[in-house]
Tab-separated table of C-alpha atoms (C1' of nucleotides) in Angstrom:
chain	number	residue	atom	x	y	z
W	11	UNK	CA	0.000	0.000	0.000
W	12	UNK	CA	2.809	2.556	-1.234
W	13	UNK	CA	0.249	4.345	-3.194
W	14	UNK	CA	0.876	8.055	-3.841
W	15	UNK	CA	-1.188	10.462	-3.100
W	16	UNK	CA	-2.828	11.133	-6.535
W	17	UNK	CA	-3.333	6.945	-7.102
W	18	UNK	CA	-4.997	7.181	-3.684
W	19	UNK	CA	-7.563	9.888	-4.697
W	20	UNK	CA	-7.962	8.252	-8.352
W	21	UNK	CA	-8.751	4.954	-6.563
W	22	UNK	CA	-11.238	6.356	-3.834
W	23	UNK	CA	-12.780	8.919	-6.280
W	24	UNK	CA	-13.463	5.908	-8.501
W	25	UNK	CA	-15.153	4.024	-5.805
W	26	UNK	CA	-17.101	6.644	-4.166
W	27	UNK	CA	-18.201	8.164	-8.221
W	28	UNK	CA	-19.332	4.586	-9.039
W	29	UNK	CA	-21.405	3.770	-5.911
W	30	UNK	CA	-22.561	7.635	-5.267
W	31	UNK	CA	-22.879	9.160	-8.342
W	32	UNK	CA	-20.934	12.258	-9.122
W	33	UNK	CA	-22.671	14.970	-7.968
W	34	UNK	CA	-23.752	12.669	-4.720
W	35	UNK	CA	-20.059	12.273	-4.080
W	36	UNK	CA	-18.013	15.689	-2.346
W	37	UNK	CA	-14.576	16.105	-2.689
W	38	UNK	CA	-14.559	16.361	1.601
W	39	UNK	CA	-15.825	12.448	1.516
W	40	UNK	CA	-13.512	11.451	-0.922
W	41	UNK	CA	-10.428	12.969	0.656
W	42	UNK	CA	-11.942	11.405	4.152
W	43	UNK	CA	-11.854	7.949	2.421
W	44	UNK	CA	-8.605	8.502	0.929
W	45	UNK	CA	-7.133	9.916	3.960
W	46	UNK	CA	-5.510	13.093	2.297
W	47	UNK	CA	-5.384	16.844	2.350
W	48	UNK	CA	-8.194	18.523	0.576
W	49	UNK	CA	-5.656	20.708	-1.508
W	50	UNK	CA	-4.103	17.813	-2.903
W	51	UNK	CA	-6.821	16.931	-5.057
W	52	UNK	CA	-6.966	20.555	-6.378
W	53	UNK	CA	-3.043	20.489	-6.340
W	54	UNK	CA	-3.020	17.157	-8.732
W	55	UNK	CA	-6.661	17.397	-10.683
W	56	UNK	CA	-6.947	21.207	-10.284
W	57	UNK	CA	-10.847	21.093	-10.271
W	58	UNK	CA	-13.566	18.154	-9.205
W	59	UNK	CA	-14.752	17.689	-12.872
W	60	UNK	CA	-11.113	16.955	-14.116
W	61	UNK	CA	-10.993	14.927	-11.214
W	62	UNK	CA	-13.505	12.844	-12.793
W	63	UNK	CA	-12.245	12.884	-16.594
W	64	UNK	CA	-9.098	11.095	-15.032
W	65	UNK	CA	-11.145	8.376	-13.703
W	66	UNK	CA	-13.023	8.460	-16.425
W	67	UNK	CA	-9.896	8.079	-18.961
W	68	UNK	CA	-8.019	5.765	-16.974
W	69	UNK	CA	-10.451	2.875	-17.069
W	70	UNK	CA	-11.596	3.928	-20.520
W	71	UNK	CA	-8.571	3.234	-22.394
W	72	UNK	CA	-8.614	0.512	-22.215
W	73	UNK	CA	-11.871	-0.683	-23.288
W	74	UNK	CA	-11.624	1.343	-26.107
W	75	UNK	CA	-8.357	-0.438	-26.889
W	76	UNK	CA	-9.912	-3.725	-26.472
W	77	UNK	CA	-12.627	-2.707	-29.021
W	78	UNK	CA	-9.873	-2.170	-31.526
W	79	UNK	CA	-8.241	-4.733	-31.141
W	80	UNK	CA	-11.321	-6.952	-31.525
W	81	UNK	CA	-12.067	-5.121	-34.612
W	82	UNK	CA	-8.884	-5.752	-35.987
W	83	UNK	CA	-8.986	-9.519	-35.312
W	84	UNK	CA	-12.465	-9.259	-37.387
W	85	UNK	CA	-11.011	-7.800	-39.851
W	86	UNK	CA	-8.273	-9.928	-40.375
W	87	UNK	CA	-10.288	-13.248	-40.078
W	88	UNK	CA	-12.647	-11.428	-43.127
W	89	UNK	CA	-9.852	-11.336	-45.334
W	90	UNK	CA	-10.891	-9.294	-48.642
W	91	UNK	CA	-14.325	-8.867	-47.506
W	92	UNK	CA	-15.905	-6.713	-44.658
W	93	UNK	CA	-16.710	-7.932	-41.233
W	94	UNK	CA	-20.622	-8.031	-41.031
W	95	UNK	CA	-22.351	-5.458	-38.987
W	96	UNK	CA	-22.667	-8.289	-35.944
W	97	UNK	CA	-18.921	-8.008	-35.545
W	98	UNK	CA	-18.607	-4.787	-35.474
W	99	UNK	CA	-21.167	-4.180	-33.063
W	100	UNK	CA	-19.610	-7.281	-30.791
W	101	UNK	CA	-16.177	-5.453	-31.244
W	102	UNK	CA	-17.861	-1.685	-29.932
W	103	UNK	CA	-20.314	-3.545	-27.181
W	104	UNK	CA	-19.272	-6.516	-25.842
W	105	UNK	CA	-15.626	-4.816	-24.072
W	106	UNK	CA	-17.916	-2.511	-21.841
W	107	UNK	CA	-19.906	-5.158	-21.195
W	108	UNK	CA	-16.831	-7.031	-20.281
W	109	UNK	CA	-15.924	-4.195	-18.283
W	110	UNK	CA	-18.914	-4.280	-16.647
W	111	UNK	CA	-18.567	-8.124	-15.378
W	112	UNK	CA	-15.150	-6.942	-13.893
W	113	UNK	CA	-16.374	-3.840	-12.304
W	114	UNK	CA	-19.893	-3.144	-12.157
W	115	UNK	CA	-20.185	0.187	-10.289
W	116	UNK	CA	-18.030	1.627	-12.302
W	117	UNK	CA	-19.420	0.771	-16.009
W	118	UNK	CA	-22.857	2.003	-14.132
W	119	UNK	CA	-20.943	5.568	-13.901
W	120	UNK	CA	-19.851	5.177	-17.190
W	121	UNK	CA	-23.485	4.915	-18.206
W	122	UNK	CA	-24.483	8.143	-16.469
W	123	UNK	CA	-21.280	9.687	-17.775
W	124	UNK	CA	-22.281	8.936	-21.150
W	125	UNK	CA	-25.378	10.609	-20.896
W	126	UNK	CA	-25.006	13.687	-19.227
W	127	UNK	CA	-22.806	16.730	-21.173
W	128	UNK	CA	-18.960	14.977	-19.566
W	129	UNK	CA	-18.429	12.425	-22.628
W	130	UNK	CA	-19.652	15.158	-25.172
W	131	UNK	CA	-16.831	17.173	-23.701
W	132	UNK	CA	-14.241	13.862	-23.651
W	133	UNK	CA	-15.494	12.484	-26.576
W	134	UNK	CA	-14.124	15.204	-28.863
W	135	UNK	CA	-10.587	14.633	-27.779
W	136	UNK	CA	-10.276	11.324	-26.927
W	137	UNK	CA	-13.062	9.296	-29.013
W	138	UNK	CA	-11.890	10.582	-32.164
W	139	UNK	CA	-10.248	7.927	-33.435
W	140	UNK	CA	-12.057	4.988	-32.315
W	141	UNK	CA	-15.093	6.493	-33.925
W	142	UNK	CA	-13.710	7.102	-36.977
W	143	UNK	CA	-12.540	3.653	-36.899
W	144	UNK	CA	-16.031	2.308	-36.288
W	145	UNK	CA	-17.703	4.714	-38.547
W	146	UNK	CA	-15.471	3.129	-41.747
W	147	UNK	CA	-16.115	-0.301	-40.342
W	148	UNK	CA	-19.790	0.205	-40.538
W	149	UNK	CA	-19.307	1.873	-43.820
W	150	UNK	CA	-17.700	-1.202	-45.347
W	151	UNK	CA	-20.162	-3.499	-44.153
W	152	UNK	CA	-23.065	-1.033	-44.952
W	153	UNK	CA	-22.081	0.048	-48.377
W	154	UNK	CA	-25.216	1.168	-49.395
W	155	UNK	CA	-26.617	3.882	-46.400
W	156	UNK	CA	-26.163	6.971	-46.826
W	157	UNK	CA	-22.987	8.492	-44.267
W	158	UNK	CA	-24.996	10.834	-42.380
W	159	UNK	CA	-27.612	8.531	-41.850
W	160	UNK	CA	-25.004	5.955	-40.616
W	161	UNK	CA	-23.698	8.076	-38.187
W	162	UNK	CA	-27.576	8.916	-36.617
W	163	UNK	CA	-27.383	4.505	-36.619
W	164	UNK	CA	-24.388	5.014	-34.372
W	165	UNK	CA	-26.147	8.086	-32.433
W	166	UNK	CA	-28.552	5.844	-31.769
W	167	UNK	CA	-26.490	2.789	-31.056
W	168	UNK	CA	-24.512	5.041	-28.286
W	169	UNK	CA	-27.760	5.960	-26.599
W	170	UNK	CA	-29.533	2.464	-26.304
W	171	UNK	CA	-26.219	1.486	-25.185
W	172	UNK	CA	-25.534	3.676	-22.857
W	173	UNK	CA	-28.848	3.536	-21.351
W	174	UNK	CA	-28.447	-0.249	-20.490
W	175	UNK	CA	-25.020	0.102	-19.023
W	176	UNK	CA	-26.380	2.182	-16.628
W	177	UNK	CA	-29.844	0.940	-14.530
W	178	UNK	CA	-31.181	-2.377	-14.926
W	179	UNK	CA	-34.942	-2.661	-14.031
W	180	UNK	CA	-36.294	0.466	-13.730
W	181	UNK	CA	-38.448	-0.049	-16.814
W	182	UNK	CA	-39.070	-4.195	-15.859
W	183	UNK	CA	-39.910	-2.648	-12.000
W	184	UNK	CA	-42.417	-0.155	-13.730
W	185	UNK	CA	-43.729	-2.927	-15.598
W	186	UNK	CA	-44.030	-5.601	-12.989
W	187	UNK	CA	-42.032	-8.196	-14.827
W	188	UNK	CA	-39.163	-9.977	-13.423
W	189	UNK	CA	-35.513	-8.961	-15.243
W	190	UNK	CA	-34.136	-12.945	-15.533
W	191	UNK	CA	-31.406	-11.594	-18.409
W	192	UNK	CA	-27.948	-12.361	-17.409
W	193	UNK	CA	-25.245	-9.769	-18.984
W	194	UNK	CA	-24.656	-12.191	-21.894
W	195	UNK	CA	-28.164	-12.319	-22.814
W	196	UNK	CA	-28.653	-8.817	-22.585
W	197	UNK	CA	-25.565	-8.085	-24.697
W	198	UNK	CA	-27.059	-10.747	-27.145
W	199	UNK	CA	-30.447	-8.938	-27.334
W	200	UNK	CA	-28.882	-5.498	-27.724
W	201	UNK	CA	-26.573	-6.637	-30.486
W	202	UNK	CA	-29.149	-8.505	-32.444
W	203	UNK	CA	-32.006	-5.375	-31.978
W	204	UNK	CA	-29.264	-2.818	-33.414
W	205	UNK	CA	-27.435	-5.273	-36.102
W	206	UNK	CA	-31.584	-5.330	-37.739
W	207	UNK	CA	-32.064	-1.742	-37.550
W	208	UNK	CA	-28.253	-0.794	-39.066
W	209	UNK	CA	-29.234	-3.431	-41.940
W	210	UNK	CA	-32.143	-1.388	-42.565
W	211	UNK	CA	-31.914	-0.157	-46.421
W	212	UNK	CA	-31.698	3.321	-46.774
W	213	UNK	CA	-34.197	5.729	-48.516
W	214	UNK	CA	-37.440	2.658	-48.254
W	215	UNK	CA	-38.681	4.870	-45.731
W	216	UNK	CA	-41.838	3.138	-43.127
W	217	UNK	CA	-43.680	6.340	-43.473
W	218	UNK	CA	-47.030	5.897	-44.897
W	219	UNK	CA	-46.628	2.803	-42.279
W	220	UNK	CA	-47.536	-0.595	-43.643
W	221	UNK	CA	-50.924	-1.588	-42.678
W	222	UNK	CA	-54.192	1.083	-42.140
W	223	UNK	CA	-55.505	3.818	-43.717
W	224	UNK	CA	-52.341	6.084	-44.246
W	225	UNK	CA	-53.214	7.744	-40.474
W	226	UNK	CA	-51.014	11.115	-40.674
W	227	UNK	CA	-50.596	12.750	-43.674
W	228	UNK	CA	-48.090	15.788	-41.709
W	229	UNK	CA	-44.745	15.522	-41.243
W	230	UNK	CA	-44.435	12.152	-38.517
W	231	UNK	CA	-43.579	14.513	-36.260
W	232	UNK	CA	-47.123	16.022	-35.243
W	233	UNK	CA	-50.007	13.936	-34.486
D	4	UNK	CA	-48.128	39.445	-16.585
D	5	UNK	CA	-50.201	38.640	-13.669
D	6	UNK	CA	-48.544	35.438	-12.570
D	7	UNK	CA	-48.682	33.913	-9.565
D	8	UNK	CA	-45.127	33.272	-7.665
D	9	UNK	CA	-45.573	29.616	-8.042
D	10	UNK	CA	-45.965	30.228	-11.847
D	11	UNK	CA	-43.373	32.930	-12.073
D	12	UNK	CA	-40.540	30.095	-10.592
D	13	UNK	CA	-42.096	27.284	-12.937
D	14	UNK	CA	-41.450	28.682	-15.713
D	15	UNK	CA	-37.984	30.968	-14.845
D	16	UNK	CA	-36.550	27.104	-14.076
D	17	UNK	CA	-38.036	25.492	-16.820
D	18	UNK	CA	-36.019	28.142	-19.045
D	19	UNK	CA	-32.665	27.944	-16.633
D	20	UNK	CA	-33.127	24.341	-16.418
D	21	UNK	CA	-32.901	23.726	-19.856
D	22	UNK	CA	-30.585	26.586	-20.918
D	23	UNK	CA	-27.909	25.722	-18.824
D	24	UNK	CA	-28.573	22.110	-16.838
D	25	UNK	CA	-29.895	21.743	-13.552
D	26	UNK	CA	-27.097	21.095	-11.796
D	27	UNK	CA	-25.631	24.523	-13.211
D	28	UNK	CA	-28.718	26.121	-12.190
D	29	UNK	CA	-28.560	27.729	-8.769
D	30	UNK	CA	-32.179	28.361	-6.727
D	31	UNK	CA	-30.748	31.856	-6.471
D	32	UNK	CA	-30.485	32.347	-9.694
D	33	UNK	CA	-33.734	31.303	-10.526
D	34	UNK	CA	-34.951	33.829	-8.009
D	35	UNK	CA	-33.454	36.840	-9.385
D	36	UNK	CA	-34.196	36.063	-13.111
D	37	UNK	CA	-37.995	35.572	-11.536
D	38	UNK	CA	-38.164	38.024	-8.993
D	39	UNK	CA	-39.482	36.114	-6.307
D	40	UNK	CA	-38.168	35.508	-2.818
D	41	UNK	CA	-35.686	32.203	-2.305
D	42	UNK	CA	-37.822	30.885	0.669
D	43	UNK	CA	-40.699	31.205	-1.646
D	44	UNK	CA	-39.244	28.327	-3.609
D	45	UNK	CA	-39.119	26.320	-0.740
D	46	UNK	CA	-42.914	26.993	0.338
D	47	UNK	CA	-44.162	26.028	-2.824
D	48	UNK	CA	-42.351	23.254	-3.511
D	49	UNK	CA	-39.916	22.219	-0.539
D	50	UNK	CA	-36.928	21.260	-2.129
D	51	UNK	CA	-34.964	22.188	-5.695
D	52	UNK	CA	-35.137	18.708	-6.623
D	53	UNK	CA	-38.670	18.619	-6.423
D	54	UNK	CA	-39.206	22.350	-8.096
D	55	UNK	CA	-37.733	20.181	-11.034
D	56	UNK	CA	-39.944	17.089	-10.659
D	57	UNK	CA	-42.496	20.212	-11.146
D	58	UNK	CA	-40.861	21.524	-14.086
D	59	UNK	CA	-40.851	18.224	-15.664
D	60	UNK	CA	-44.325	17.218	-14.944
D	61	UNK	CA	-46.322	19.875	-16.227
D	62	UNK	CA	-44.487	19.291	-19.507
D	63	UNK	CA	-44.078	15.472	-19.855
D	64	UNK	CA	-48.043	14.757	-18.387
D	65	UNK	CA	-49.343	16.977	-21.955
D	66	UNK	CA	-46.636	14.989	-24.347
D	67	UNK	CA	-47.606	11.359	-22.323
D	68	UNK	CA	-51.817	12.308	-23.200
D	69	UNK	CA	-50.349	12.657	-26.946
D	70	UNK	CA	-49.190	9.785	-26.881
D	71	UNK	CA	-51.842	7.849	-25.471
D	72	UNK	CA	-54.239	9.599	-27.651
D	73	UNK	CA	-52.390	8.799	-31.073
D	74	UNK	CA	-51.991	5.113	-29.963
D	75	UNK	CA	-55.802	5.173	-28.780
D	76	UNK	CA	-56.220	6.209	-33.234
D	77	UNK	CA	-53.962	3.940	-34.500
D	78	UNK	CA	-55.488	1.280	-32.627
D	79	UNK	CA	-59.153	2.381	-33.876
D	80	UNK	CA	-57.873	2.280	-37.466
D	81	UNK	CA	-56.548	-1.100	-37.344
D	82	UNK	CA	-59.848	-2.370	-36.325
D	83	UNK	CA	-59.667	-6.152	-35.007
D	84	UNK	CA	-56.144	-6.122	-36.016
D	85	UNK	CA	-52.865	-4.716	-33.995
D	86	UNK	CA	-51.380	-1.662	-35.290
D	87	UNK	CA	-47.764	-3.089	-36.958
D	88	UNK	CA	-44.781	-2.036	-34.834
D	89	UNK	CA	-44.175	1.508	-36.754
D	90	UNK	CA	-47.372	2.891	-35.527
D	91	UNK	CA	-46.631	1.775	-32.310
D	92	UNK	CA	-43.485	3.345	-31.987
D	93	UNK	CA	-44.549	6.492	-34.083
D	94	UNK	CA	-47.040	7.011	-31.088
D	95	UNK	CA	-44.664	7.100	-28.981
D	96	UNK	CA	-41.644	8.760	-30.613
D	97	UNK	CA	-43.626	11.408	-32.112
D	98	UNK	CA	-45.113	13.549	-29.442
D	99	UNK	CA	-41.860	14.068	-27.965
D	100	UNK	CA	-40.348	15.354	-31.178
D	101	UNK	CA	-43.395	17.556	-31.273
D	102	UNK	CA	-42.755	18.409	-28.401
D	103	UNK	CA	-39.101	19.708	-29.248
D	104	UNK	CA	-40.215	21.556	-32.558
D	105	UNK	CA	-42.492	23.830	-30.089
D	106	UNK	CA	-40.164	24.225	-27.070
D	107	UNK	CA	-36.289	22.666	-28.352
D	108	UNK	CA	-34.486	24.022	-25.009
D	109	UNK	CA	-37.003	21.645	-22.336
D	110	UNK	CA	-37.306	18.751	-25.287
D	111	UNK	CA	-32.875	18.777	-24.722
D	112	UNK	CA	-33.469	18.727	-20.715
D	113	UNK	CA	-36.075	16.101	-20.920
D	114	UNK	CA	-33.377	13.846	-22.453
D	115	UNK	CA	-30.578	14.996	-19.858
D	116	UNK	CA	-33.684	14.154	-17.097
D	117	UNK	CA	-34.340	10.703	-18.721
D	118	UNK	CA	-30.653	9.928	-18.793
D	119	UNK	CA	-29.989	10.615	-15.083
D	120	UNK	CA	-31.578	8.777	-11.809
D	121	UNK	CA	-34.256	11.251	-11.892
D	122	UNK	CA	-36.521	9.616	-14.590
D	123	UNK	CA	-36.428	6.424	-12.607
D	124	UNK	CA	-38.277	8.033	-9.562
D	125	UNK	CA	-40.797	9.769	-11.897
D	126	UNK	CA	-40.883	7.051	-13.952
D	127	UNK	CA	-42.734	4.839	-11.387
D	128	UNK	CA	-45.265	7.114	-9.920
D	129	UNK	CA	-46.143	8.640	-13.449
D	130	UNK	CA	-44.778	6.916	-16.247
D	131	UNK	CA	-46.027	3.093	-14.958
D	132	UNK	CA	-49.467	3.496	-16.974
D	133	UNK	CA	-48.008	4.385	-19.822
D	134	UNK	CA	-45.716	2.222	-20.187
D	135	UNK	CA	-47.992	-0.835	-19.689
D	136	UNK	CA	-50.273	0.890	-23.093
D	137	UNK	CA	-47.169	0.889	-25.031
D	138	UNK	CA	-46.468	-2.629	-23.779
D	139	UNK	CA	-49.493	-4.154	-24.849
D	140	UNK	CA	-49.230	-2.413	-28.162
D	141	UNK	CA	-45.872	-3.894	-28.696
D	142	UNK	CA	-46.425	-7.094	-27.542
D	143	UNK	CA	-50.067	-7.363	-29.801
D	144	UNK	CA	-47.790	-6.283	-32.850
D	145	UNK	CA	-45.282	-8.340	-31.970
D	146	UNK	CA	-47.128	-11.569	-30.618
D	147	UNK	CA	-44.116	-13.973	-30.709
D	148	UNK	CA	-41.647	-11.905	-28.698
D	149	UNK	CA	-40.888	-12.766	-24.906
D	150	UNK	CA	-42.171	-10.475	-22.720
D	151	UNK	CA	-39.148	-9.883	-21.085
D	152	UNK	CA	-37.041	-9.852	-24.438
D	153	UNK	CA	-39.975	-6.952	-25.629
D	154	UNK	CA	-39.413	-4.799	-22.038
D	155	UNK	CA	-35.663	-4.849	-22.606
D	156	UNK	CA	-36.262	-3.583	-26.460
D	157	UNK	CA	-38.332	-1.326	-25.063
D	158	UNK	CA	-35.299	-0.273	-23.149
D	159	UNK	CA	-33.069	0.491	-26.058
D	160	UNK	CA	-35.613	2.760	-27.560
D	161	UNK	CA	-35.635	4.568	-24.570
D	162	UNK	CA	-32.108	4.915	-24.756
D	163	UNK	CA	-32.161	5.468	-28.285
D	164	UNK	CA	-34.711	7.860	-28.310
D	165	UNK	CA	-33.071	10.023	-24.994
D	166	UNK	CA	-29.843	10.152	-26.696
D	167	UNK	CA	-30.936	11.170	-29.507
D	168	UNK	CA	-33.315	14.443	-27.750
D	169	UNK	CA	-30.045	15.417	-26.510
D	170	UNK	CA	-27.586	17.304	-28.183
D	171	UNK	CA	-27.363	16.510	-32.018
D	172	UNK	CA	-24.092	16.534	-33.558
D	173	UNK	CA	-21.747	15.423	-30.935
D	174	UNK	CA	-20.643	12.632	-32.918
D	175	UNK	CA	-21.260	13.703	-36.376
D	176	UNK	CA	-18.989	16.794	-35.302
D	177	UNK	CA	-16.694	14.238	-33.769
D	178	UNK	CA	-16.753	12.472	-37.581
D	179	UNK	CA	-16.227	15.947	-39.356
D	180	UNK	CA	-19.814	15.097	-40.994
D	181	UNK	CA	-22.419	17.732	-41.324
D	182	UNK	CA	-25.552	17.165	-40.177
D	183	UNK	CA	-28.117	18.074	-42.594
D	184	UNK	CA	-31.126	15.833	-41.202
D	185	UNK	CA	-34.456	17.916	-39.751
D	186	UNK	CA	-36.175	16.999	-37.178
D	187	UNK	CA	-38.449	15.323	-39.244
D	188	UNK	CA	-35.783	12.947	-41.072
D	189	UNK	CA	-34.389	12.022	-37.596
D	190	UNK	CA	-37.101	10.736	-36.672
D	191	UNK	CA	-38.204	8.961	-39.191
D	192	UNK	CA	-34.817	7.425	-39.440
D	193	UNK	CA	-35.045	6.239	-35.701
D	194	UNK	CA	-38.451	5.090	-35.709
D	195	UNK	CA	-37.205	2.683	-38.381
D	196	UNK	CA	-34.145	1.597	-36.816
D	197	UNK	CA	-36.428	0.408	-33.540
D	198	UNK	CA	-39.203	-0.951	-35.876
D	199	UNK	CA	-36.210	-3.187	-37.374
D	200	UNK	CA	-34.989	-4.322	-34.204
D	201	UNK	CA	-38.413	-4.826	-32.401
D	202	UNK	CA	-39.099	-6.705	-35.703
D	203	UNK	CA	-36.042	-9.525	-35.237
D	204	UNK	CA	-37.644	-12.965	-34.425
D	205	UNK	CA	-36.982	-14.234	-30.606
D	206	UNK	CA	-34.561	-17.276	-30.271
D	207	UNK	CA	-33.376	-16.831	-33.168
D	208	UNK	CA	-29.731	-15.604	-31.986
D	209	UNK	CA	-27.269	-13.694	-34.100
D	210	UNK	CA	-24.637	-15.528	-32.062
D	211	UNK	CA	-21.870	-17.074	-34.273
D	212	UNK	CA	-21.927	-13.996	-36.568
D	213	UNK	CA	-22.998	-14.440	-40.043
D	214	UNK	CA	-19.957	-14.863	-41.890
D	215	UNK	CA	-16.158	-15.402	-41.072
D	216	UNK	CA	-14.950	-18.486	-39.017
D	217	UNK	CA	-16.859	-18.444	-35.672
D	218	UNK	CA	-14.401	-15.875	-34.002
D	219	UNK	CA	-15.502	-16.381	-30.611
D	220	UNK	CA	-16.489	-18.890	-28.466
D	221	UNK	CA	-16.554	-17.228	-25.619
D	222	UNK	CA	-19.948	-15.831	-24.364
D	223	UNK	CA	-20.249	-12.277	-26.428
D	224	UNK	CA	-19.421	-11.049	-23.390
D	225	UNK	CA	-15.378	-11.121	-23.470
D	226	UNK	CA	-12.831	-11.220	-26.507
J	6	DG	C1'	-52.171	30.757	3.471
J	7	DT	C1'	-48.099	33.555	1.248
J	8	DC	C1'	-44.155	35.519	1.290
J	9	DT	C1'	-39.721	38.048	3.400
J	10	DA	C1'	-35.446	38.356	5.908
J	11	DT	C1'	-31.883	36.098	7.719
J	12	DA	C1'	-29.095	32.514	9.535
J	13	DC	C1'	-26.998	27.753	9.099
J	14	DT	C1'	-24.319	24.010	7.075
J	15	DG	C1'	-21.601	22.076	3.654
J	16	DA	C1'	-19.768	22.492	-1.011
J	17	DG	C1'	-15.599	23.645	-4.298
J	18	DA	C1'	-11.808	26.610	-4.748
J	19	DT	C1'	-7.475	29.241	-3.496
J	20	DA	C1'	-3.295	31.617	-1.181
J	21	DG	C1'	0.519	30.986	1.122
J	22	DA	C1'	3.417	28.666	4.800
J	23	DC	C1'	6.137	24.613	5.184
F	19	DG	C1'	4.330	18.235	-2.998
F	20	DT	C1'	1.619	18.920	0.919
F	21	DC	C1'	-1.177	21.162	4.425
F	22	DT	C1'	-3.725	25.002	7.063
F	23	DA	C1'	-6.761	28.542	6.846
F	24	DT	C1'	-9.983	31.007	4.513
F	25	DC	C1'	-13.212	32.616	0.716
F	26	DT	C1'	-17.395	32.387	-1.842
F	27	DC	C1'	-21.498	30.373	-3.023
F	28	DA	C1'	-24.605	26.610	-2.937
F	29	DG	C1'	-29.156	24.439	-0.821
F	30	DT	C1'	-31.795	24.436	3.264
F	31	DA	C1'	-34.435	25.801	7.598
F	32	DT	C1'	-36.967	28.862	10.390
F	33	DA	C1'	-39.171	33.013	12.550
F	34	DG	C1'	-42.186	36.180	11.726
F	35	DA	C1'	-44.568	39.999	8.740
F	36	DC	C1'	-48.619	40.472	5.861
DNA sequence: GTCTATACTGAGATAGAC
DNA sequence: GTCTATCTCAGTATAGAC
């Protein structure tokens, strides 16, 4: 236990982020926990929020180097051709989910960190490349939809992952059904939901929707 | 301009709120853009946290009677049938986007809300009724589906649909793509990403990917 | 029943001694 | 690098005027 002081308030602010929340958690509780001086964390972090970026970044890494490196190995086991949209949404989900069986608390922060405005601000500097990386993978395997639209397909992917990462039952509670779903299952589901709706072609549009008496003629956006 | 104080701080924190966050919203600052005494905050509704469950209410209960209203149509079109899955999820997806065409600043803090822990207290006092309508929809549309499997796709459109309330162009800005869609496209483009993925038969698992030599053998869980 | 004035506690941040 | 002392501002609680 020859930690020094920054490890100490990385470690604790980690623990106490992922159990508390952020804004649940004070610095005066974490430098309690940690057993340092209160200036140290402003010394080493200079501010709370960068406190949390560099928890944030250090267990972040790397997943996100895991989910290259699981892309690659797709890629290489393709050969000539693409890696099918399954792959690479197995090489962008299943690390964090992975994550998740090694430290739950703190992939639930991640979750909540995703949401809020702190990625947005982490993403641009740090995400970069990884989602350029995914972008072209989904590209290759999804020749045919259009690039913009591909990236609201990843928008969305982001959210519905980063939603389950975060609370389990809330909507099961609400519902009165039992969540059974172990991790694997639920990375399964998630997978096989978003590989159908990435697959979907592009400019067939639902809109007059299928069956019925064409019900809105506005915009789908007012009722 | 004859508002009472109650309605004066309603709607000076519904603008704050969603201007600039609620955590970056200070009860004093609501106080001086509404001109109304601090303690007066507390009378009327005890506690910041609950001035926002306020805030939120009075515009999610409007948007939630949308959507139970367009359901309630689809559902008399169809006649003896189910409305298919689009409908479904264009009754719920809709309103909200409505919802952000009249008001865009609250529409961005109602996905900030959902993303954080304070949907799931709302969400069981307010949201429970709903949410069993939209279940039964789904599951009448989608009669083969486990129940469980259905709440848990239900679940990613949540997340989908949250994320995608938020803040547009993170990631497209991330990319160095423009983003061109309206409001409009977007949502047509997510309602038929979910339809897709509420569409995929149950059981039927994606598991050993498509193509390529079975990578992983491993639960999708780890690489 | 409504609202005002004011005080209390705990938060994050900072300056300067060591 | 670390710590003490202190600053400002947050949310909250209460006593009392209308």
């Amino acid at each position: 236990m020859t930690l020094t002081t920054k490890d100490k308030i990385l470690d604790t602010a980690e623990r106490l982020f992922a159990e508390q929340g952020y804004d649940a958690t004070s610095l005066r509780q974490i430098i309690a926990a940690a057993a340092v001086n209160l200036a140290a964390v402003h010394y080493h972090f200079h501010s709370k929020e960068e406190l949390l970026d560099a928890v944030i970044l250090r267990k972040v890494t790397p997943v996100n180097e895991e989910r290259t490196a699981l892309l690659d190995r797709f890629e290489r086991e393709a050969g000539d051709s693409a890696p099918p949209v399954e792959q690479v949404l197995e090489a962008f989900i299943a690390p964090t989910f992975g994550a998740r069986e090694r430290s739950p608390q703190f992939v639930k922060l991640m979750g909540r960190v995703h949401a809020e405005g702190i990625m947005l601000r982490l993403m641009t500097e740090h995400f970069q490349p990884l989602l350029r990386r995914f972008l072209d993978a989904f590209q290759r395997a999804l020749p045919d939809v259009d690039r913009e639209e591909l990236l609201w397909r990843i928008h969305f992917m982001v959210g519905a992952m980063a939603h389950t990462l975060r609370s389990r039952p809330e909507i099961h509670q609400a519902a009165g059904v039992k969540a059974n779903f172990g991790a694997d299952q639920i990375s399964r589901s998630l997978i096989d939901f978003l590989a159908a709706g990435f697959r979907v072609s592009w400019g067939a549009t639902s809109a007059p929707a299928p069956a019925g008496p064409s019900p809105s003629k506005t915009p789908a956006v007012l009722p």
